[in-house]
mmCIF file of C-alpha atoms and ligand atoms in Angstrom:
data_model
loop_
_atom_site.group_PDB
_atom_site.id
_atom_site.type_symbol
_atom_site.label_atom_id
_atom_site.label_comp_id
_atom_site.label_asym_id
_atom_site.label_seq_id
_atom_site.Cartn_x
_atom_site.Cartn_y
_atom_site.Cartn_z
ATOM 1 C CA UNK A 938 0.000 0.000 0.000
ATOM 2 C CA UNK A 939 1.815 3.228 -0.594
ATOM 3 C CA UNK A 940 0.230 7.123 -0.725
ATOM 4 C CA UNK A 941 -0.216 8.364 -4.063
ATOM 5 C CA UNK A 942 0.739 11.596 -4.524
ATOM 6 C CA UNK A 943 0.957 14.696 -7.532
ATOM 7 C CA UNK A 944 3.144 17.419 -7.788
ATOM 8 C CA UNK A 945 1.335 20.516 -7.331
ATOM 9 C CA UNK A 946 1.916 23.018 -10.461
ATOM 10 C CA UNK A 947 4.934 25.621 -10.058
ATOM 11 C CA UNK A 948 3.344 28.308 -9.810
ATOM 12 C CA UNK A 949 1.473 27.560 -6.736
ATOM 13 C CA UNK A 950 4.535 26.352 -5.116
ATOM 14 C CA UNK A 951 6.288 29.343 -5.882
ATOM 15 C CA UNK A 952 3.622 31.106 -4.668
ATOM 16 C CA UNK A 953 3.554 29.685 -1.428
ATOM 17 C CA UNK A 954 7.181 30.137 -1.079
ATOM 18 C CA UNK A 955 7.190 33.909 -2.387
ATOM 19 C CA UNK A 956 8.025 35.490 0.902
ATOM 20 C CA UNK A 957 11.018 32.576 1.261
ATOM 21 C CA UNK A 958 14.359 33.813 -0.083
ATOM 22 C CA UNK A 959 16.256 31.053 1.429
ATOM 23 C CA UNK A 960 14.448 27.136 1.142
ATOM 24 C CA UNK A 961 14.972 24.134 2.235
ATOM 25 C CA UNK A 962 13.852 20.993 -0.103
ATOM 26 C CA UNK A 963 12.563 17.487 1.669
ATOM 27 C CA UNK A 964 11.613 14.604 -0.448
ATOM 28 C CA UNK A 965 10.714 11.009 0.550
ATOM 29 C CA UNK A 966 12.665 7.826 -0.080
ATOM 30 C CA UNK A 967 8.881 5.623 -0.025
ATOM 31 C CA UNK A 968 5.885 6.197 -1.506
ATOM 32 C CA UNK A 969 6.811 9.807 -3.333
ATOM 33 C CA UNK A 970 9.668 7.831 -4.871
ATOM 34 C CA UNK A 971 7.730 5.480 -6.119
ATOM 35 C CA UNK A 972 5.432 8.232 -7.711
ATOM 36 C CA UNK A 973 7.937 10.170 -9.020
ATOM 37 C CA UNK A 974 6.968 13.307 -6.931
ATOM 38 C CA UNK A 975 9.479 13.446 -4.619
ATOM 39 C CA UNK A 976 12.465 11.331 -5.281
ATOM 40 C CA UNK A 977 15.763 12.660 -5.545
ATOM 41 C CA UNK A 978 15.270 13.318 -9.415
ATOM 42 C CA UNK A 979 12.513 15.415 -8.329
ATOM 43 C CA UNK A 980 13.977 16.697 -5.302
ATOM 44 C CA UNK A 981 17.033 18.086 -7.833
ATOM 45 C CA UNK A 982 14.694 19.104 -10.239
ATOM 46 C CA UNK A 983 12.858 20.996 -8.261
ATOM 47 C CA UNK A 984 15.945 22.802 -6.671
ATOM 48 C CA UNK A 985 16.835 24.066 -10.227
ATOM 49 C CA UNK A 986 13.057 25.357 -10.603
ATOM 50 C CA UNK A 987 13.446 27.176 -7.691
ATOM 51 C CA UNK A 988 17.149 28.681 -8.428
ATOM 52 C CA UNK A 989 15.718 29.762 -11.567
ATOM 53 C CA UNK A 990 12.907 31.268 -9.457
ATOM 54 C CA UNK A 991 15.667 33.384 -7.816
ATOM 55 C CA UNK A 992 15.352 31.174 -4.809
ATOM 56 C CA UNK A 993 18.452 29.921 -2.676
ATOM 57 C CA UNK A 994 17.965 26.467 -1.803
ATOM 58 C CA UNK A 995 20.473 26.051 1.452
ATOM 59 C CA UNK A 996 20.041 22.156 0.866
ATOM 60 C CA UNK A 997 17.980 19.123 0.090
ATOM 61 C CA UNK A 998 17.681 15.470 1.324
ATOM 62 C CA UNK A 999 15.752 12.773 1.030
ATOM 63 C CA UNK A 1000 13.814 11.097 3.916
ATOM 64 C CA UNK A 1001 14.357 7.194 3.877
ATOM 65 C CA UNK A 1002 10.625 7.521 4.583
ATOM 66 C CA UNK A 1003 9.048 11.182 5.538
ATOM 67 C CA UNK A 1004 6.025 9.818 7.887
ATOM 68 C CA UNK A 1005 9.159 7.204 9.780
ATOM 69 C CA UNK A 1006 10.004 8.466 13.550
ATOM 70 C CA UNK A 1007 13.446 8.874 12.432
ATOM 71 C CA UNK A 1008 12.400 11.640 10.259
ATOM 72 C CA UNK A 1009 13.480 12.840 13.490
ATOM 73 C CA UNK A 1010 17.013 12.420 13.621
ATOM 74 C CA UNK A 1011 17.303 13.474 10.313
ATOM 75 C CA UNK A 1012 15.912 16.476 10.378
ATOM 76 C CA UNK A 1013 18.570 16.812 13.478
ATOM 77 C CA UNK A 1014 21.751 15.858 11.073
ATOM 78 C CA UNK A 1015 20.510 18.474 8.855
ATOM 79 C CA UNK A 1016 19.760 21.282 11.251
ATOM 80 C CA UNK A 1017 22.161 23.803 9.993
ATOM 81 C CA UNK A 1018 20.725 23.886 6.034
ATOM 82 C CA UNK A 1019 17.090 23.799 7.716
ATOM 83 C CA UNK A 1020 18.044 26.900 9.881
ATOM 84 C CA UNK A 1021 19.496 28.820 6.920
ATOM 85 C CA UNK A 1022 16.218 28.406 5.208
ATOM 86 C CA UNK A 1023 12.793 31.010 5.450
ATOM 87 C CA UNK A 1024 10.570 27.679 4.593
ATOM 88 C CA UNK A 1025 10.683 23.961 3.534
ATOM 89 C CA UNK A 1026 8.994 22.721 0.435
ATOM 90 C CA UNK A 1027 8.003 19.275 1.369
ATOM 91 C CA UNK A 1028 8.066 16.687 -1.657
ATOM 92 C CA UNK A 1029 6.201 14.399 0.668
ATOM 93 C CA UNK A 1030 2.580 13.179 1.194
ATOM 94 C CA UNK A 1031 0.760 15.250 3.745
ATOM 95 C CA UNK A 1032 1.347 12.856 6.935
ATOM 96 C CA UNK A 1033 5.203 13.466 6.040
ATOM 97 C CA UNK A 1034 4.516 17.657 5.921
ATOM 98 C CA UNK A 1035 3.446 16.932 9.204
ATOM 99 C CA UNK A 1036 5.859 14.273 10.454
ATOM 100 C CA UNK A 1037 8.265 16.727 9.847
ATOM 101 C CA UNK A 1038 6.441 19.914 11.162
ATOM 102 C CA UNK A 1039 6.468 17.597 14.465
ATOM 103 C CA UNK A 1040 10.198 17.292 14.549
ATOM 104 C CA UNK A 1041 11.071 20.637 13.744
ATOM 105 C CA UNK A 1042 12.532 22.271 16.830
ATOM 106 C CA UNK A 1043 12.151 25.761 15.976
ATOM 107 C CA UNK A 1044 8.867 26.956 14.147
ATOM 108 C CA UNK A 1045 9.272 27.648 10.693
ATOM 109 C CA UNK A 1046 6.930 26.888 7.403
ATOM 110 C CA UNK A 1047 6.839 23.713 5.569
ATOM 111 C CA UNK A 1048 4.903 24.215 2.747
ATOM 112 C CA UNK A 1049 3.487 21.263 0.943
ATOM 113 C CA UNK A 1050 5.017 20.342 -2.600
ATOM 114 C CA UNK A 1051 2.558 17.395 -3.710
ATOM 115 C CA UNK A 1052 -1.180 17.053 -3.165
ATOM 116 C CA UNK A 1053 -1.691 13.589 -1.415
ATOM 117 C CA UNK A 1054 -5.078 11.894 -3.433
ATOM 118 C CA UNK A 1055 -5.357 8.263 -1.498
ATOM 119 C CA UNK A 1056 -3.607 5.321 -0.376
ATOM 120 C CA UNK A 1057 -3.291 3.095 -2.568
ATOM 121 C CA UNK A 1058 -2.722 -0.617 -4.249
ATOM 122 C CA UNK A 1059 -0.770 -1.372 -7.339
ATOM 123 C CA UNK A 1060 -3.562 -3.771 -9.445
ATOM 124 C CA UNK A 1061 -1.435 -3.915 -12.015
ATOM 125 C CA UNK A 1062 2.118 -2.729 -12.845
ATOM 126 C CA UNK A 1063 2.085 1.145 -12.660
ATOM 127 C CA UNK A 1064 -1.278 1.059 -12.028
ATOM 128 C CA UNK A 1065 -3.000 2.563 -8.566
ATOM 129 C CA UNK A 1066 -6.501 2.133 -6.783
ATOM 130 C CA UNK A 1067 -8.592 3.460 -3.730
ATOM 131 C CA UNK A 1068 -10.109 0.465 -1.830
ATOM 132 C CA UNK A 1069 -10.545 2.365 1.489
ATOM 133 C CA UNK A 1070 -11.117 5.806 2.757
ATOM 134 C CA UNK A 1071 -10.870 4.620 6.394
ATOM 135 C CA UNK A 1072 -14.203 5.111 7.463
ATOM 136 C CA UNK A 1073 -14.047 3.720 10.622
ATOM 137 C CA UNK A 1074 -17.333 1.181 10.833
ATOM 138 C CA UNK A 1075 -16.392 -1.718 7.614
ATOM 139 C CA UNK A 1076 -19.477 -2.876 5.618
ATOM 140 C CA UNK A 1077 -17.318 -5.019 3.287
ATOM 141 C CA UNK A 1078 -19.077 -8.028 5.365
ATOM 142 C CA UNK A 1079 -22.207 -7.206 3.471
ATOM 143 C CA UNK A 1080 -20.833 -5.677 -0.019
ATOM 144 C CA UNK A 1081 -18.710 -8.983 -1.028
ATOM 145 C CA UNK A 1082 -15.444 -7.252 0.038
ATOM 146 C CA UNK A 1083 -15.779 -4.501 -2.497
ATOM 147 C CA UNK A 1084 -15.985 -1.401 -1.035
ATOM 148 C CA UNK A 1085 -19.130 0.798 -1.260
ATOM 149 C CA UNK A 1086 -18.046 4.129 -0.345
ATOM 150 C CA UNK A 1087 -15.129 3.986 -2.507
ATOM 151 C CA UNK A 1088 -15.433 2.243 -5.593
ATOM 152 C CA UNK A 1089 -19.363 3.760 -5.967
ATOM 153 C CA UNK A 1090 -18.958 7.208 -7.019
ATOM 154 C CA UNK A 1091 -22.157 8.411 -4.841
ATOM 155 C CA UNK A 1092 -20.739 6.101 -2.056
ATOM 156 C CA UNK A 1093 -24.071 4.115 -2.052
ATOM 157 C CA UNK A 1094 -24.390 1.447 0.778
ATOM 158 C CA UNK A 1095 -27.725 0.065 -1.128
ATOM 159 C CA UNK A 1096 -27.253 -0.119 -4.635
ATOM 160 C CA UNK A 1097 -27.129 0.157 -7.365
ATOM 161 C CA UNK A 1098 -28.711 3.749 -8.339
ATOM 162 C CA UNK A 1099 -30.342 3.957 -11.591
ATOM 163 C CA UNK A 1100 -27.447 5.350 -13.850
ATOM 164 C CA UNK A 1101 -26.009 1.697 -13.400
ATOM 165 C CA UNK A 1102 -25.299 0.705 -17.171
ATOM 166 C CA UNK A 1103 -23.966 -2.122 -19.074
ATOM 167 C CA UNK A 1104 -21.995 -3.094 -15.784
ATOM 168 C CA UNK A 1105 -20.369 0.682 -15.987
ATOM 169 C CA UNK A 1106 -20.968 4.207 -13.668
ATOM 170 C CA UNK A 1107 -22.786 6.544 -15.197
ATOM 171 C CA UNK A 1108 -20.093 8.629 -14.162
ATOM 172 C CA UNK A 1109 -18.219 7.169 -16.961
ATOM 173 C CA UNK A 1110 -17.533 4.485 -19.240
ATOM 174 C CA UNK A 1111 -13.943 3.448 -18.129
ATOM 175 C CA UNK A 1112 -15.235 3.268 -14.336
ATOM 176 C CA UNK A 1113 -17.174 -0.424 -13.568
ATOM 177 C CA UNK A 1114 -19.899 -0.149 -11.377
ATOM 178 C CA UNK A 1115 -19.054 -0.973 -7.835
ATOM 179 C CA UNK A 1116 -22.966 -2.791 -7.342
ATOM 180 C CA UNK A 1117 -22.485 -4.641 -10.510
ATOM 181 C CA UNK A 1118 -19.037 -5.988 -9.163
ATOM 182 C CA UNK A 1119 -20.561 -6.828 -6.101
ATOM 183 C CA UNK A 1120 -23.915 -8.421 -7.584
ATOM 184 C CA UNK A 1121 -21.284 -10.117 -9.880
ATOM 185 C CA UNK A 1122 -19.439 -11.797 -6.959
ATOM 186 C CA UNK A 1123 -22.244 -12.335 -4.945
ATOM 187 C CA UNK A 1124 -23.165 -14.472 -7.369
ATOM 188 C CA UNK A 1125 -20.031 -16.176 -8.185
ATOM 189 C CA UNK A 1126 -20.469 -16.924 -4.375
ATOM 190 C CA UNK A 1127 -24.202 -18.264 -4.755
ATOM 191 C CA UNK A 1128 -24.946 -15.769 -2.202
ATOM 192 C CA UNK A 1129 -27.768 -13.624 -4.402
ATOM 193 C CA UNK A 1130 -30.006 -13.299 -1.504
ATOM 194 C CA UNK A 1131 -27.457 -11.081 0.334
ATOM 195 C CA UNK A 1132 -28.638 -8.377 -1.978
ATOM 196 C CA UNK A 1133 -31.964 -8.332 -0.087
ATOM 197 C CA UNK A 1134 -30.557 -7.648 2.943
ATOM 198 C CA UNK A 1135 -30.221 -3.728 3.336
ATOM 199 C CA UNK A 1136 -26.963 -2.021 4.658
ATOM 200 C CA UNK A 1137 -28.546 0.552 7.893
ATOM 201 C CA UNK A 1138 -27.576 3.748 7.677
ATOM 202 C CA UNK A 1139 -23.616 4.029 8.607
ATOM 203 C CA UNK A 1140 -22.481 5.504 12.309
ATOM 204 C CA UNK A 1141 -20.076 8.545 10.615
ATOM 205 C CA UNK A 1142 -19.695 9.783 14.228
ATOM 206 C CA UNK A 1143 -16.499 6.989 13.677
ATOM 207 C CA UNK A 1144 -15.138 8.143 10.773
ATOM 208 C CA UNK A 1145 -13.236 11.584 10.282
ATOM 209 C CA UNK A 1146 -16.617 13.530 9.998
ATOM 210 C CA UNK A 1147 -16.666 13.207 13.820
ATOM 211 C CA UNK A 1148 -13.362 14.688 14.546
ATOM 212 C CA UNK A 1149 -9.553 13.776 14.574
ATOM 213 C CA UNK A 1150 -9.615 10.295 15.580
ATOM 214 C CA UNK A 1151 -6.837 8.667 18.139
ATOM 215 C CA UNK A 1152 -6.091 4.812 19.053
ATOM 216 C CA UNK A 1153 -4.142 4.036 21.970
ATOM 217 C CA UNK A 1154 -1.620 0.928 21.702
ATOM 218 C CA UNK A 1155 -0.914 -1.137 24.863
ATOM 219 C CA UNK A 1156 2.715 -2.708 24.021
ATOM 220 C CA UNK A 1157 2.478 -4.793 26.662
ATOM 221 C CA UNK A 1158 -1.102 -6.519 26.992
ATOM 222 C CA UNK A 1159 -1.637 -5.334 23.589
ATOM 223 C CA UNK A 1160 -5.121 -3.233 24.361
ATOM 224 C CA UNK A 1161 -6.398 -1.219 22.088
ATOM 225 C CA UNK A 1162 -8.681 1.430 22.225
ATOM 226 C CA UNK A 1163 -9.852 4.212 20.174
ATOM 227 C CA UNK A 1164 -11.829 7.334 20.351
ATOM 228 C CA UNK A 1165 -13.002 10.508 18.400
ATOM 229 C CA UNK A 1166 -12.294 13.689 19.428
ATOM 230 C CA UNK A 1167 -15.784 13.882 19.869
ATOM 231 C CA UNK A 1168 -16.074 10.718 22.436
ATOM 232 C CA UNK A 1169 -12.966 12.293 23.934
ATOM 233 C CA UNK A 1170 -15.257 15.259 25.287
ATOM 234 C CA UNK A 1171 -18.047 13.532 26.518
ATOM 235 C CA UNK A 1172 -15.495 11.438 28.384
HETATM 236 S S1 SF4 B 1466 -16.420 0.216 4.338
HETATM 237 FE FE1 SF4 B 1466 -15.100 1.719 5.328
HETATM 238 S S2 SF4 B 1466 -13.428 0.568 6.327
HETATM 239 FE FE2 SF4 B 1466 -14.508 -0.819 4.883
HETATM 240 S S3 SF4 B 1466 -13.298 -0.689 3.002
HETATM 241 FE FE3 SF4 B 1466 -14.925 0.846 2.813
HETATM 242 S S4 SF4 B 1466 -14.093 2.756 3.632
HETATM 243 FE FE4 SF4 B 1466 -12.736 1.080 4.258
HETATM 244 S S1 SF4 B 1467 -23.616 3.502 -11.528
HETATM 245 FE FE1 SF4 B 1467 -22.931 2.067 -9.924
HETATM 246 S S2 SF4 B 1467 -20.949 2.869 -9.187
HETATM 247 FE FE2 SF4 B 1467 -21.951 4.489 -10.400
HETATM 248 S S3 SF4 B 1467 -23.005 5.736 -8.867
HETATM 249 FE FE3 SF4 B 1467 -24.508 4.215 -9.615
HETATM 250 S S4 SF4 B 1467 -24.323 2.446 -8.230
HETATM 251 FE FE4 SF4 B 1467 -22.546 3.750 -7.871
#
């Protein structure tokens, strides 16, 4: 699974870094690698965008992996080129702009340098899908394993709408119809009367439309427990 990430367009990089003279350029060794959007090609690339900008860059690395604790320590070996610099440009996903905001000991701007669209599996070579957006309550127990909210474009639990065509979305002709694949296996499985049963309406209160959620990790007796901001104030 790796987060897929774009580069944002130039000009709204440099135009977050317009009051920066001096910057400081972080790219990931992981996932942006592997998208080519914040490798070290990209990473130098993006220095000489910059310099011809009129920008200094006081230095660049690469995190093994931005989002990694030892993000960290890195940031620590580099201190001096970080100080030198009015802002970083992140060529990370957005949990490493904020892996690395964490580790920073002095406040300064990190500005983000790729947008971060979804995590992500490879189905085929070069080739990247959604499966999950993490919603906090799985209904893949009653959808065949293919996910509802992801793969239907109006995230139907009870499906499929109307527009549902030739085994395509309405939305468009290269996008299959996340029902149809699950009416499909359903009845691979000989399990058509699951379609009968209807999905209730989904708890969101557990998903990020209730607030920043947390889990706790018990190393020891291996406990886990986690809670929405919101449960968090009515606790
Ligand atoms: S139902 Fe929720 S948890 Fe399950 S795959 Fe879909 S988004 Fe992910
Ligand atoms: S055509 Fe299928 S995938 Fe598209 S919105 Fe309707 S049910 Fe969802």
């Amino acid at each position: 699974m790796k987060t897929i990430t774009e580069q944002k367009p130039l000009e709204e990089i440099l135009k977050y870094v317009e009051k920066c003279q001096r910057v400081h350029i972080i790219g990931c060794g992981t996932c942006a690698t592997l998208c080519h959007t914040g490798g070290k090609t990209e990473v130098i690339d993006m220095k000489k965008a910059l310099e011809a900008a009129g920008k200094k860059v006081t230095g660049w690395m690469v995190l093994p992996t931005a989002c990694d604790e030892l993000t960290g320590e890195a940031l620590r070996q580099e201190a001096e080129d970080i100080n030198a610099a009015d802002g970083i440009l992140a060529l990370t996903c957005s949990i490493g702009v904020q892996t690395i905001v964490f580790h920073l000991k002095e406040p300064k701007p990190v500005y983000p340098g790729l947008n971060t669209l979804f995590l992500g599996v490879e189905d085929r070579p070069g080739h990247f899908i959604e499966l999950c957006q993490y919603c906090g309550s799985c209904v893949l127990g009653r959808t065949a394993a293919i996910c509802p909210l992801v793969r239907c474009a109006k995230s139907l639990l009870n499906g499929p709408c109307g527009g549902s065509s030739g085994g395509k979305c309405e939305v468009s002709k290269d996008i299959p119809c996340a029902w149809q694949m699950i009416y499909d296996r359903l009845a691979a499985m000989g399990r058509l009367d699951e379609m009968d049963d209807i999905v209730p309406i989904k708890d969101w209160s557990v998903s990020v439309s209730g607030g920043p959620r947390m889990v706790d990790v018990d190393a020891e007796c291996g406990i886990v427990t986690s809670k929405t901001t919101a449960e968090n104030k009515t606790s």
